[in-house]
Coordinates of C-alpha atoms in Angstrom, one line a residue:
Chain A
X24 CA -4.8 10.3 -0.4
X25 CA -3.6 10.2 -4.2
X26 CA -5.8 11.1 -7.2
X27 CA -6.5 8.1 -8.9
X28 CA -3.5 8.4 -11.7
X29 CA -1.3 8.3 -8.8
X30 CA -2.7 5.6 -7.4
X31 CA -1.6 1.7 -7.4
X32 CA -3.4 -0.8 -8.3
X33 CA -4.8 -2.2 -4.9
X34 CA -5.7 1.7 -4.6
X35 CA -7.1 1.8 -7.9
X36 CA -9.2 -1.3 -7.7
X37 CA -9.7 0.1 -4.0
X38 CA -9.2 -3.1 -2.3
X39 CA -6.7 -4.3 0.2
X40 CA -3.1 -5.4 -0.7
X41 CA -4.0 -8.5 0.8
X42 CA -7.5 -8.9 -0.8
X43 CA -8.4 -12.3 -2.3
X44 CA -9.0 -13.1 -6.5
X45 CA -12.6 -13.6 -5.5
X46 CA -12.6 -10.1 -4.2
X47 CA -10.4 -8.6 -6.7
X48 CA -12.7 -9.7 -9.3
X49 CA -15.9 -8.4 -7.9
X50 CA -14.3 -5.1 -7.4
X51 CA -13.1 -5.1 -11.0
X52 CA -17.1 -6.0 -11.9
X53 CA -18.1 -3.2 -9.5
X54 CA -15.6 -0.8 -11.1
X55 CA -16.6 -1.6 -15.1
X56 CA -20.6 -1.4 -14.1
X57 CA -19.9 2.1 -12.6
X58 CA -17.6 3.7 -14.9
X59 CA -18.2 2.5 -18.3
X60 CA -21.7 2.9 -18.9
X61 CA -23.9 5.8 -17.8
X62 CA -24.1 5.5 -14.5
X63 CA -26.4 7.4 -12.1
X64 CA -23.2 7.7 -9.9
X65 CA -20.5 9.1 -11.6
X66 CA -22.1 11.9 -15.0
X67 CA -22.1 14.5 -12.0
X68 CA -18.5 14.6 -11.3
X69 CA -16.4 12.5 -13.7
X70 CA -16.8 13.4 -17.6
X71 CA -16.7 10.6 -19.9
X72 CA -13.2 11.4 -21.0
X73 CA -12.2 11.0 -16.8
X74 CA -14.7 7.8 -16.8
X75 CA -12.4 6.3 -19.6
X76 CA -9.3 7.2 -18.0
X77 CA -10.5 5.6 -15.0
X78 CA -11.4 2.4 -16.8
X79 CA -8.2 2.4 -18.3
X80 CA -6.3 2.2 -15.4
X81 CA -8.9 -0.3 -13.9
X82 CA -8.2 -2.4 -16.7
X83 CA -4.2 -2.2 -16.2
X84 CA -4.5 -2.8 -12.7
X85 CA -7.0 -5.9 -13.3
X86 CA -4.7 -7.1 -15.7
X87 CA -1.8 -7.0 -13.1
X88 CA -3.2 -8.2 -9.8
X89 CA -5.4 -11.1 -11.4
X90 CA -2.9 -13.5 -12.0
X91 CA -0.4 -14.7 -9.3
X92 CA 2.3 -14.2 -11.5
X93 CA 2.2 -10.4 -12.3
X94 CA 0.8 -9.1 -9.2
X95 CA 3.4 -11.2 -7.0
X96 CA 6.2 -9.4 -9.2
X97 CA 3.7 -6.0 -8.8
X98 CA 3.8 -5.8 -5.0
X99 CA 7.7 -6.8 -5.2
X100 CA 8.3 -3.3 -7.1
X101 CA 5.6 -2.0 -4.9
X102 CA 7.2 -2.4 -1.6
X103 CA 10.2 -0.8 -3.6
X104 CA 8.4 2.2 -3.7
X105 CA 7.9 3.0 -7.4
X106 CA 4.3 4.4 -8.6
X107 CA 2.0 3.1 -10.9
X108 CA 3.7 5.2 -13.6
X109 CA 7.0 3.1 -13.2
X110 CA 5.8 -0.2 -14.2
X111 CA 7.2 -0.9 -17.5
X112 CA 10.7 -0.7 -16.8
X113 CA 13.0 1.8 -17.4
X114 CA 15.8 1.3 -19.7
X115 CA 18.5 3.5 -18.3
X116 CA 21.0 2.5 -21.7
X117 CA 18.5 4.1 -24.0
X118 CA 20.0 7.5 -25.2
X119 CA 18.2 10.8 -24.4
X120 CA 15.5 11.4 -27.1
X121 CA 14.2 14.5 -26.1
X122 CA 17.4 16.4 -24.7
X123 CA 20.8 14.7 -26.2
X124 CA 23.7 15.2 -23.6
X125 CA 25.0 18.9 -23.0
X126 CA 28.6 19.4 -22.9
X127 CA 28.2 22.9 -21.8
X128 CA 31.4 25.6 -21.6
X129 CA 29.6 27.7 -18.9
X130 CA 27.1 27.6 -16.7
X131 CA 25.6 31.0 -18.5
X132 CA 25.5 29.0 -22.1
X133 CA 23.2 26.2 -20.4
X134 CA 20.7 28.1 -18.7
X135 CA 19.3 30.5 -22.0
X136 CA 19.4 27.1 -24.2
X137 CA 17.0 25.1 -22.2
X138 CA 13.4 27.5 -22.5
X139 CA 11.4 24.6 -23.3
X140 CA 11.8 23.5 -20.1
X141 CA 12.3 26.8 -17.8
X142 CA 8.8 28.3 -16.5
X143 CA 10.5 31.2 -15.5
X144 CA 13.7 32.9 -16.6
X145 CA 16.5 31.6 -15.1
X146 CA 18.6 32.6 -11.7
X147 CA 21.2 35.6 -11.9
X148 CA 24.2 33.6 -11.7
X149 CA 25.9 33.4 -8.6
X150 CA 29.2 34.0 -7.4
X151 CA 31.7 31.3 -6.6
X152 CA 31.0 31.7 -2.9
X153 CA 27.9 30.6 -2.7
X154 CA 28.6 27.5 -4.3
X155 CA 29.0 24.3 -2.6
X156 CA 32.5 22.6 -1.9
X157 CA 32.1 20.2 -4.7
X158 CA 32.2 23.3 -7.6
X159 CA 34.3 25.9 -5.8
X160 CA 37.3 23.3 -5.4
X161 CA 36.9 23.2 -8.8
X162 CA 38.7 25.2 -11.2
X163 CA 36.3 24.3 -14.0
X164 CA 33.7 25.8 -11.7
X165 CA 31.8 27.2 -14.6
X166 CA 31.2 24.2 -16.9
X167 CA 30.2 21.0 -16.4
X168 CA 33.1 19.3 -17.3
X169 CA 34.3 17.7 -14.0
X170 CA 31.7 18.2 -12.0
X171 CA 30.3 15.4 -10.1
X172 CA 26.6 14.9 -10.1
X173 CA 25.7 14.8 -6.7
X174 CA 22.2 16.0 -5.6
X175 CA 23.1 18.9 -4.0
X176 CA 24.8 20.1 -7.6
X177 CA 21.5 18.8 -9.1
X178 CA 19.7 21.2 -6.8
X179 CA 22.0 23.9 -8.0
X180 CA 21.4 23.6 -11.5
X181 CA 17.7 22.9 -11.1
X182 CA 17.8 25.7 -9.1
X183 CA 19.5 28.4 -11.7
X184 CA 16.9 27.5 -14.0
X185 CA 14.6 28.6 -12.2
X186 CA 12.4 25.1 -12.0
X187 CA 11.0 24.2 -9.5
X188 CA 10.7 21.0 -7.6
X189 CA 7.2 20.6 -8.1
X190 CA 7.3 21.2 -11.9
X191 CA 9.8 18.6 -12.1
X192 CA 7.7 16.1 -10.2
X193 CA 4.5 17.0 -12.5
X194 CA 6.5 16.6 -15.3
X195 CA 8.7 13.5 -14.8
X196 CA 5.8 11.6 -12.9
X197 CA 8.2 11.4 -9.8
X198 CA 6.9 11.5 -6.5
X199 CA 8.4 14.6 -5.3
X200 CA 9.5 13.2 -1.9
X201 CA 12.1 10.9 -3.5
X202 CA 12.8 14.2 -5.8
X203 CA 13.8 16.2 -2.8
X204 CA 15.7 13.1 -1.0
X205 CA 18.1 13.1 -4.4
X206 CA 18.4 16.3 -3.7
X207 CA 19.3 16.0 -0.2
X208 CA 21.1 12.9 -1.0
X209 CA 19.3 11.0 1.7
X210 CA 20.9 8.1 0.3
X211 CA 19.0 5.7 2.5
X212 CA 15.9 7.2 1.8
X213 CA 15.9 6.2 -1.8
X214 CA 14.0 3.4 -3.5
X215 CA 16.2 0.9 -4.7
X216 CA 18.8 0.7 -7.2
X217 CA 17.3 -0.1 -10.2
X218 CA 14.6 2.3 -10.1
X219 CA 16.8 5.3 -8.3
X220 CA 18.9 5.0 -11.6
X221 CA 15.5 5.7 -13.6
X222 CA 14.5 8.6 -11.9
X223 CA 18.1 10.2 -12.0
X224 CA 18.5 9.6 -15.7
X225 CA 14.4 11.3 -16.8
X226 CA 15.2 13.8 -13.9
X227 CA 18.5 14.8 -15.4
X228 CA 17.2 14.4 -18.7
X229 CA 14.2 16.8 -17.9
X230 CA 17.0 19.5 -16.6
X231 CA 18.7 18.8 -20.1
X232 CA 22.1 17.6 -18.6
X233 CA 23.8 14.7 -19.5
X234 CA 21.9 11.5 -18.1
X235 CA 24.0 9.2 -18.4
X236 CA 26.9 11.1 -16.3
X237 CA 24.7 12.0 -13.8
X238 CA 23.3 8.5 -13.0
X239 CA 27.1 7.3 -13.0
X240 CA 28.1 10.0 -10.4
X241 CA 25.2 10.1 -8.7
X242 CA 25.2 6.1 -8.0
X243 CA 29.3 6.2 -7.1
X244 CA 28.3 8.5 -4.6
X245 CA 25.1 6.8 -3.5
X246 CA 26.9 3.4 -3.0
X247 CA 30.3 4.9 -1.5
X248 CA 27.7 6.0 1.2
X249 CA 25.6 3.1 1.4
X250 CA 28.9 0.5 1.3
X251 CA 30.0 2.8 4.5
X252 CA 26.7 2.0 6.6
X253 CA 27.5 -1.5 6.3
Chain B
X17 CA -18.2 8.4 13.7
X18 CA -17.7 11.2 11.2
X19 CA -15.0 12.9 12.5
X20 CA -13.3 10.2 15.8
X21 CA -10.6 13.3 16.7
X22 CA -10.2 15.3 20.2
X23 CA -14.2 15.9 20.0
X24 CA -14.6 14.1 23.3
X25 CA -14.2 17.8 25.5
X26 CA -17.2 19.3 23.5
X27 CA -18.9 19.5 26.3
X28 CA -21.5 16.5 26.5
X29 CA -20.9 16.3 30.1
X30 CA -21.8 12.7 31.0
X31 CA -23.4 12.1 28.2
X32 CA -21.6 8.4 26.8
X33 CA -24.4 8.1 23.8
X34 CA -23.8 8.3 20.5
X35 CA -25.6 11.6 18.3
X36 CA -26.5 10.4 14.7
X37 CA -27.5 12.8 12.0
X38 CA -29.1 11.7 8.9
X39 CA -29.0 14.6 6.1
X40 CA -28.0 13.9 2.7
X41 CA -29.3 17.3 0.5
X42 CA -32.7 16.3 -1.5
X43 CA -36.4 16.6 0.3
X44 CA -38.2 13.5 -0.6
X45 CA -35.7 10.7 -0.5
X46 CA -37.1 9.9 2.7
X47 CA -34.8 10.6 5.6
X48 CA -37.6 11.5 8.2
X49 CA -38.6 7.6 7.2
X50 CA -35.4 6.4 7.6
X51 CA -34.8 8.5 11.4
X52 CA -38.2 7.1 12.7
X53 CA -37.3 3.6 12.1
X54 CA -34.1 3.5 12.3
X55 CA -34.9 5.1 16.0
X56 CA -37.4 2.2 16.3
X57 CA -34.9 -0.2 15.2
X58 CA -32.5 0.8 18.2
X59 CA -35.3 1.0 20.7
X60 CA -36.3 -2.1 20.2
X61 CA -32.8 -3.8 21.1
X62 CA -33.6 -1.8 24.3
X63 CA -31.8 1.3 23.9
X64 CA -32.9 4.6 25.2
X65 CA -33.7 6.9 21.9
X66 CA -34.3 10.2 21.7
X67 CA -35.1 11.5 18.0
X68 CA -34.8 15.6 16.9
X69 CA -36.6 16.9 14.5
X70 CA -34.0 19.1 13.0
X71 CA -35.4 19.8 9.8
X72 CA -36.3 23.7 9.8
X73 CA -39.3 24.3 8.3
X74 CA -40.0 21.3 7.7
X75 CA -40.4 19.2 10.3
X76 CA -42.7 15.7 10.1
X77 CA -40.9 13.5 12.0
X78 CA -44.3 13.4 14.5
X79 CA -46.2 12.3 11.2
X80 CA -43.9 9.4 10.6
X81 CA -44.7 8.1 14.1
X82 CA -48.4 8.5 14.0
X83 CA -48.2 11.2 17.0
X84 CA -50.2 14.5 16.8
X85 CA -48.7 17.5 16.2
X86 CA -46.9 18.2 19.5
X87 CA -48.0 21.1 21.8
X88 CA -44.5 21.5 22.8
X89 CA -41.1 22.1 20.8
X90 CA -37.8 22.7 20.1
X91 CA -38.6 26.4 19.3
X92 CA -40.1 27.0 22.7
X93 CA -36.8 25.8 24.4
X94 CA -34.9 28.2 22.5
X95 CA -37.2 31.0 22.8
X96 CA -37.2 30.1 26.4
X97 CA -40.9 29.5 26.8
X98 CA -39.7 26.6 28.9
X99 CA -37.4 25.8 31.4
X100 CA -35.8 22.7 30.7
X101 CA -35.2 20.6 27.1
X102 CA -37.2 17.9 29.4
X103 CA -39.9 19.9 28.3
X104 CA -39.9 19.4 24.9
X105 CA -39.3 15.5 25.5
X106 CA -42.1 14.1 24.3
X107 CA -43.1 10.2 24.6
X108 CA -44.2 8.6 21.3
X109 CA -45.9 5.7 22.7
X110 CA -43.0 3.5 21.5
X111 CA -41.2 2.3 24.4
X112 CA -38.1 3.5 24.9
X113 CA -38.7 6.3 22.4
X114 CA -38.8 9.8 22.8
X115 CA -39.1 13.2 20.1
X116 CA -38.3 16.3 20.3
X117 CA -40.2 18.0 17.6
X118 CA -39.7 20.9 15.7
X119 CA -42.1 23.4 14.6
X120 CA -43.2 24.5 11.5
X121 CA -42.2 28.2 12.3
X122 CA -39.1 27.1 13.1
X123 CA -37.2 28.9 10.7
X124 CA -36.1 32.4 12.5
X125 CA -33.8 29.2 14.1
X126 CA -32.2 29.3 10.9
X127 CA -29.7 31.9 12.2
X128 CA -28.5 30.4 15.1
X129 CA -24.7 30.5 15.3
X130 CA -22.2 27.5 15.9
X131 CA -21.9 28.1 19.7
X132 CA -25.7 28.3 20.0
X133 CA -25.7 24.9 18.2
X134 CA -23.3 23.5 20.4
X135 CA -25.3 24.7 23.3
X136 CA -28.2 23.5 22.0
X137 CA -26.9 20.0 21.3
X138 CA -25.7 20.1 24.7
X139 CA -28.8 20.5 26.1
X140 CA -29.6 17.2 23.9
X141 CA -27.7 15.1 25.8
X142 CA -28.9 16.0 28.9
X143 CA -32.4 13.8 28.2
X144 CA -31.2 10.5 29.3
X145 CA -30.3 8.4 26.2
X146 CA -27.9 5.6 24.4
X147 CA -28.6 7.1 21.2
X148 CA -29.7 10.6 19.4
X149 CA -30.9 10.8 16.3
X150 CA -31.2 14.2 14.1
X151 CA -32.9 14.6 11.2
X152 CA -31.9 16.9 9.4
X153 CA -33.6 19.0 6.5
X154 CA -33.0 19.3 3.0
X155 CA -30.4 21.3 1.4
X156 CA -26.8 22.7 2.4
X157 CA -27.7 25.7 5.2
X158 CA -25.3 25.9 7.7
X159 CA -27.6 24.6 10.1
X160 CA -28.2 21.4 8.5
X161 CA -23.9 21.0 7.9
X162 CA -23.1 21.9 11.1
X163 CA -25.4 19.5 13.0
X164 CA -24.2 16.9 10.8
X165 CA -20.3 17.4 11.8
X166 CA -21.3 17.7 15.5
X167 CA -22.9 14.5 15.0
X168 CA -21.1 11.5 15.5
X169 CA -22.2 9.3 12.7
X170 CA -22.9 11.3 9.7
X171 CA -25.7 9.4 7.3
X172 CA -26.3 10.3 3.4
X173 CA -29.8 9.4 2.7
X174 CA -30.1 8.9 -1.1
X175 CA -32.5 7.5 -3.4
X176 CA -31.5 5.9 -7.1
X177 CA -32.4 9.2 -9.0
X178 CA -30.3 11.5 -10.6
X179 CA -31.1 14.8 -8.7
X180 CA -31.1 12.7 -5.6
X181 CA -27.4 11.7 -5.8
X182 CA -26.7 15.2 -6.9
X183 CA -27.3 17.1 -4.2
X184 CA -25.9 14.4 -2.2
X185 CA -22.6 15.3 -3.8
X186 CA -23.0 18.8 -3.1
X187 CA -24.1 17.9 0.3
X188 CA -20.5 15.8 1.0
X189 CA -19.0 19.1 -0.8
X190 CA -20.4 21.7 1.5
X191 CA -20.2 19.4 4.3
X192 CA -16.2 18.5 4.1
X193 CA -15.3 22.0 2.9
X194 CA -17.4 23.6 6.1
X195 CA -15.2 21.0 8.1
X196 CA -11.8 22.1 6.7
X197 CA -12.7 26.0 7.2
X198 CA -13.4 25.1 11.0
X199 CA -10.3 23.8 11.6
X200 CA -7.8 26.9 10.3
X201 CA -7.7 30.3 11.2
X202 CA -5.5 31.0 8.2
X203 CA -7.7 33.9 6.7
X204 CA -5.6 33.4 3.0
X205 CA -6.8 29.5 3.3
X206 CA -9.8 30.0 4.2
X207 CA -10.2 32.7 1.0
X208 CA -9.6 29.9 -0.8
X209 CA -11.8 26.9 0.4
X210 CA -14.3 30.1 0.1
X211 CA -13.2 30.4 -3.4
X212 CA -13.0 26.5 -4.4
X213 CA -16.1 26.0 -3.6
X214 CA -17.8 27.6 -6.6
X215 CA -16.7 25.0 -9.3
X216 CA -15.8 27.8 -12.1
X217 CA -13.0 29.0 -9.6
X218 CA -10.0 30.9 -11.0
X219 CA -7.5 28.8 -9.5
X220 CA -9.0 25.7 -11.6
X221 CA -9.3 23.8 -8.6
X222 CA -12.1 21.1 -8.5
X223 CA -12.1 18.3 -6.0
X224 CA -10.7 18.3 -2.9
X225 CA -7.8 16.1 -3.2
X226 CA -6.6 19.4 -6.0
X227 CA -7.9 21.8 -3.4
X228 CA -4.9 19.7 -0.3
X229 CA -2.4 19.7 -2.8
X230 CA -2.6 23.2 -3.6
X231 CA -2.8 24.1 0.8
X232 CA 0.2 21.9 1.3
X233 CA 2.3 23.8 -1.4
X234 CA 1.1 27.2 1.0
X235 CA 1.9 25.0 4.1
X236 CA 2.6 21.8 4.1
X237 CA 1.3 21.6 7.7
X238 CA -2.0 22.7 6.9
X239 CA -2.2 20.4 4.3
X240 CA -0.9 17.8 6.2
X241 CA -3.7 18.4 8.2
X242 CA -6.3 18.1 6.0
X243 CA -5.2 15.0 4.5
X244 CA -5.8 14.1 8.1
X245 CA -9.2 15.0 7.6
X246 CA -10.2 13.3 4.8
X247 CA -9.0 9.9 6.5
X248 CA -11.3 10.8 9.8
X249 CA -14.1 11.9 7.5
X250 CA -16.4 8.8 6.8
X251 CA -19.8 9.2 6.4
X252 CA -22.4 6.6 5.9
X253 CA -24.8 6.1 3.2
X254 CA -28.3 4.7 3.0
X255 CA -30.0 3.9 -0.5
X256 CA -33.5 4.5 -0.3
X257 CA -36.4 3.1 -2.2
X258 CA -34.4 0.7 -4.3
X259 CA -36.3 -1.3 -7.0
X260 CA -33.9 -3.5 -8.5
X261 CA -30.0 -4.8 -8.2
X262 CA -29.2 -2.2 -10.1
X263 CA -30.2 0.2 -7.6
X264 CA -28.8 -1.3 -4.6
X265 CA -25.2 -1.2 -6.9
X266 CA -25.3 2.7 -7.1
X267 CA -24.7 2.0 -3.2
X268 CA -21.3 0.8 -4.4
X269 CA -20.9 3.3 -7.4
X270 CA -21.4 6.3 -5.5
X271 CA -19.0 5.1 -2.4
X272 CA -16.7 4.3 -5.4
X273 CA -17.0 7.8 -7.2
X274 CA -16.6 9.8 -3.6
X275 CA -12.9 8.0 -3.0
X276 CA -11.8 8.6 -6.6
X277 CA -13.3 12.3 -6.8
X278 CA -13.4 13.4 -3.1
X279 CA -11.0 11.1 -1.7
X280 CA -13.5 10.6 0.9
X281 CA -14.6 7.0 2.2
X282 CA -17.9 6.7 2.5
X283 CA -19.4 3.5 4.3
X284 CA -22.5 1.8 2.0
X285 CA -24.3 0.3 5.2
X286 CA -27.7 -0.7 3.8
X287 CA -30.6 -0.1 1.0
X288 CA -34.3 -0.2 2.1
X289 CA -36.3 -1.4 -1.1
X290 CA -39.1 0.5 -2.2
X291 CA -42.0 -1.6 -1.2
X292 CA -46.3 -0.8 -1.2
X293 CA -46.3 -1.8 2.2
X294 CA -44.0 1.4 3.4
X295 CA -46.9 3.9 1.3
X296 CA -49.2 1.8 2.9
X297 CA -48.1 2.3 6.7
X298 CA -46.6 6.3 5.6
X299 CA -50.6 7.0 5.0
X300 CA -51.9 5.7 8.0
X301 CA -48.7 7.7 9.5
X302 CA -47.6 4.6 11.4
X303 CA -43.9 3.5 11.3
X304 CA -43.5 0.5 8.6
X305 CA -41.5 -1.2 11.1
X306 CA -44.2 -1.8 13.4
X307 CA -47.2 -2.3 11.0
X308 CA -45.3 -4.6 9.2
X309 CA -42.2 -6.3 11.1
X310 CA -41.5 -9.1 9.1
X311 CA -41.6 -7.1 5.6
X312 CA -38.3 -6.9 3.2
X313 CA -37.8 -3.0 4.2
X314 CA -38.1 -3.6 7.7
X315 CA -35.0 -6.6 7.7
X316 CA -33.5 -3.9 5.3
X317 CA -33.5 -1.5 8.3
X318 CA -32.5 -3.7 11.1
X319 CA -29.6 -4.5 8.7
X320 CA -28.9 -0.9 8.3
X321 CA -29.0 0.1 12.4
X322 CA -26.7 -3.4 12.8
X323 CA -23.7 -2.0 10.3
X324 CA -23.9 1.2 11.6
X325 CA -23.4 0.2 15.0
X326 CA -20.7 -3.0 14.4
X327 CA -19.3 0.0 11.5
X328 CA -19.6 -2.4 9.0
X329 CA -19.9 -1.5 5.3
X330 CA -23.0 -3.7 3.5
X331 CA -22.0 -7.7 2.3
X332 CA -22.8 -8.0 -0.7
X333 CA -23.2 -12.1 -0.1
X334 CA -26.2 -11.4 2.0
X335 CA -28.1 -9.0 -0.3
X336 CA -31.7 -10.1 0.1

């Protein structure tokens, strides 16, 4: 059970994946005669700004699962596990807009220079011994030159900023269970390739670290792991 | 059934009938109407029907099937005038009918308590029958909520006006939130479900589907649980007194705002259009269903009473 921005399509249209046209269509009739005009059904609960919003994403999901074409290549990315959100696709070679790549000296510098995205001030630093392997072997421990981006560093620095997992999926639109199997770098958990890269580069982006490093680290470690199941 | 979990040990003996309770908030959208003849309905496919008047205070149900106003009911078996619910039983004249009538000074009933209820409906099940129908009165008192999640096939009686499928949203409200409060003993969560349900609430919570995400950052098995609930939670609605198509679409507009607002699935089995003939037959206090079989409301109930029993929603190919 989703609110209906998290919805798909079939979810949105609220028909079965396997519906027919005929049946998509007379749901999308059904769907424009109760929430555009006034209907008795929906001024209680739904404002008119929510009725739109609705209609809008009726619309895009009409759009999508009317012709063969688009909802063949739809239910492709679907069973991929991407959301609604995740449609248009991600280009992974734009460069960061909004946070431009970080090469930070310590970890201390990074944390007081992101406050537009911290909710609450940052972690005390910790010590050396409670880092993971991948830092402490490290002599650079303290900046992020050389450090791998794997998810449990990710964790770390998400961590020491004091952000927490559920801001970051409310903010990146990422359903927070592939969030935490970055994180846990449950590698065979994670939807596929193409749109694992996306969420590691807005992810990274959102924690103000360098994207494009952390989707190349993250995916050498996530296909060293996957090449050894096979 | 409104909620198909573990509610097979609630003690209705050997009882292998099914309860129905048909609420849905508003007085006057006909729900007494629809219990008579949806109990006629049944009975006439040769089941054995018992119908409660469960309405407090309010109680026709007699008047819709043209009996007198009963010497004996409900009241007296709880104030233990009489021995037995067989007591109250009375025969409408309808074969394969029975009533159970409550009185109009039924209300000290009111404060009866959940285990009372559960007694009570107990008792039910000991008059021999395939089917039990409540009606339930207006409005949101615990009474009428709990009888309705007891039941097991909840139906929303709602005509195509505005107040009408208002309180039937508060009705679903009150209803689910009463549900999810039963099932945790979690004081803090129930604080809150206390707390959500006033819609200026501090936490800025406002449907249900806000209320489970916010539980399932507390604890995720609660919420986990709950989600649960929502899935299990499928009441059925009737759309009474329709006039044009218009009317019987609200059927499809309301199921559709429930899932997008409540998350709850709601099953549209049937509209019963507003016809002279039912004011007709309501003033000589005889079931339409009888007086005038062949009429366009009485197919529209005998297609209501065949989807709720196959559990089929309403097709919109064969709207009349």
């Amino acid at each position: 059970m989703k609110k209906f921005n998290n919805q798909n399509y079939y979810e949105i249209l609220e028909v079965k994946e396997d519906a027919s046209y005929k049946e998509i269509e007379d749901a999308y009739k059904r769907a424009k005669e109760t929430y555009s005009g006034e209907s008795l059904a929906t001024y209680s609960l739904f404002t008119a700004e929510e009725c739109k919003e609705i209609l809008y994403a009726v619309e895009d999901a009409y759009r999508i699962l009317s012709f063969s074409k688009t909802r063949e290549e739809y239910n492709k990315r679907l069973a991929a596990g991407l959301s609604v959100e995740d449609l248009e696709p991600t280009h992974i070679e734009e460069p960061a807009k909004t946070a431009p790549p970080i090469v930070a000296e310590s970890w201390k510098e990074i944390a007081p220079e992101n406050k537009e995205t911290m909710q609450c001030a940052p972690a005390p630093i910790k010590t050396a011994v409670e880092m993971p392997k991948a830092v402490q072997t490290n002599k650079e421990a303290e900046s992020f030159e050389g450090v791998e981006f794997r998810g449990s560093i990710l964790k770390i620095i998400r961590e020491r900023r004091g952000i927490s997992l559920n801001l970051v999926a409310e903010k990146t639109k990422i359903n927070i269970n592939y969030l935490e199997n970055i994180e846990a770098e449950k590698y065979h958990q994670l939807p596929a390739e193409v749109f694992l890269k996306g969420y590691l580069f807005q992810y990274a982006r959102f924690l103000g670290i360098d994207a494009k490093k952390v989707v190349e680290d993250y995916m050498r470690f996530y296909s060293f792991n996957n090449g050894e199941k096979k | 059934m409104v909620f198909e979990s573990g509610d097979n040990g609630n003690g209705r003996g050997s009882f292998n009938g099914q309860i129905w309770a048909i609420g849905g908030g508003k007085g006057g959208t006909g729900k007494s109407l629809i219990t008579s003849n949806l109990g006629i309905c049944l009975s006439r496919a040769g089941k054995e029907v018992l119908l409660v008047d469960a309405d407090l205070g309010g109680a026709n149900l007699h008047s819709c099937l043209g009996t007198s106003f009963p010497n004996v009911t409900l009241s007296d078996f709880i104030r233990k005038k009489v021995p037995s619910i067989k007591n109250v039983t009375i025969n409408t004249g309808i074969p394969h009918l029975s009533l159970i009538s409550g009185a109009e000074d039924y209300l000290e009933v009111a404060n009866t308590n959940y285990a009372q209820k559960m007694r009570l409906l107990k008792q039910l099940t000991y008059v021999e029958s395939d089917y039990i129908l409540l009606d339930l009165g207006a409005g949101t008192s615990f009474n009428t909520l709990d009888f309705f999640l007891i039941a097991d096939c909840g139906i929303i009686v709602v005509t195509p006006e505005p107040t009408s499928i208002e309180n039937a949203y508060r009705f679903i409200k009150s209803v689910f939130y009463r549900r999810l409060k039963r099932i945790v003993n979690n004081h803090g969560i129930r604080e809150i479900i206390a707390e959500v349900m006033d819609r200026k609430n501090e936490l800025g919570i406002k449907t249900p589907i806000e209320l489970i995400s916010h539980i399932e950052v507390i604890d995720k098995a609660i919420g986990q649980r709950f989600k649960e609930e929502v899935l299990k939670f499928k009441p059925k609605l009737i759309i009474n007194s329709v006039r044009t198509r218009g009317d019987i679409n609200i059927g499809f507009s309301i199921k559709s705002t429930c899932l997008k607002y409540f998350g709850i699935n709601m099953t549209y089995v049937g509209y019963v259009e507003y016809d002279e003939s039912i004011w007709q037959a309501v003033r000589r206090r005889r079931p339409f269903l009888l007086e005038y079989p062949n009429s366009r409301p009485a197919k529209c109930m005998e297609r209501i009473a065949k989807n709720i029993i196959m559990n089929k929603e309403l097709d919109e190919e064969f709207i009349l």
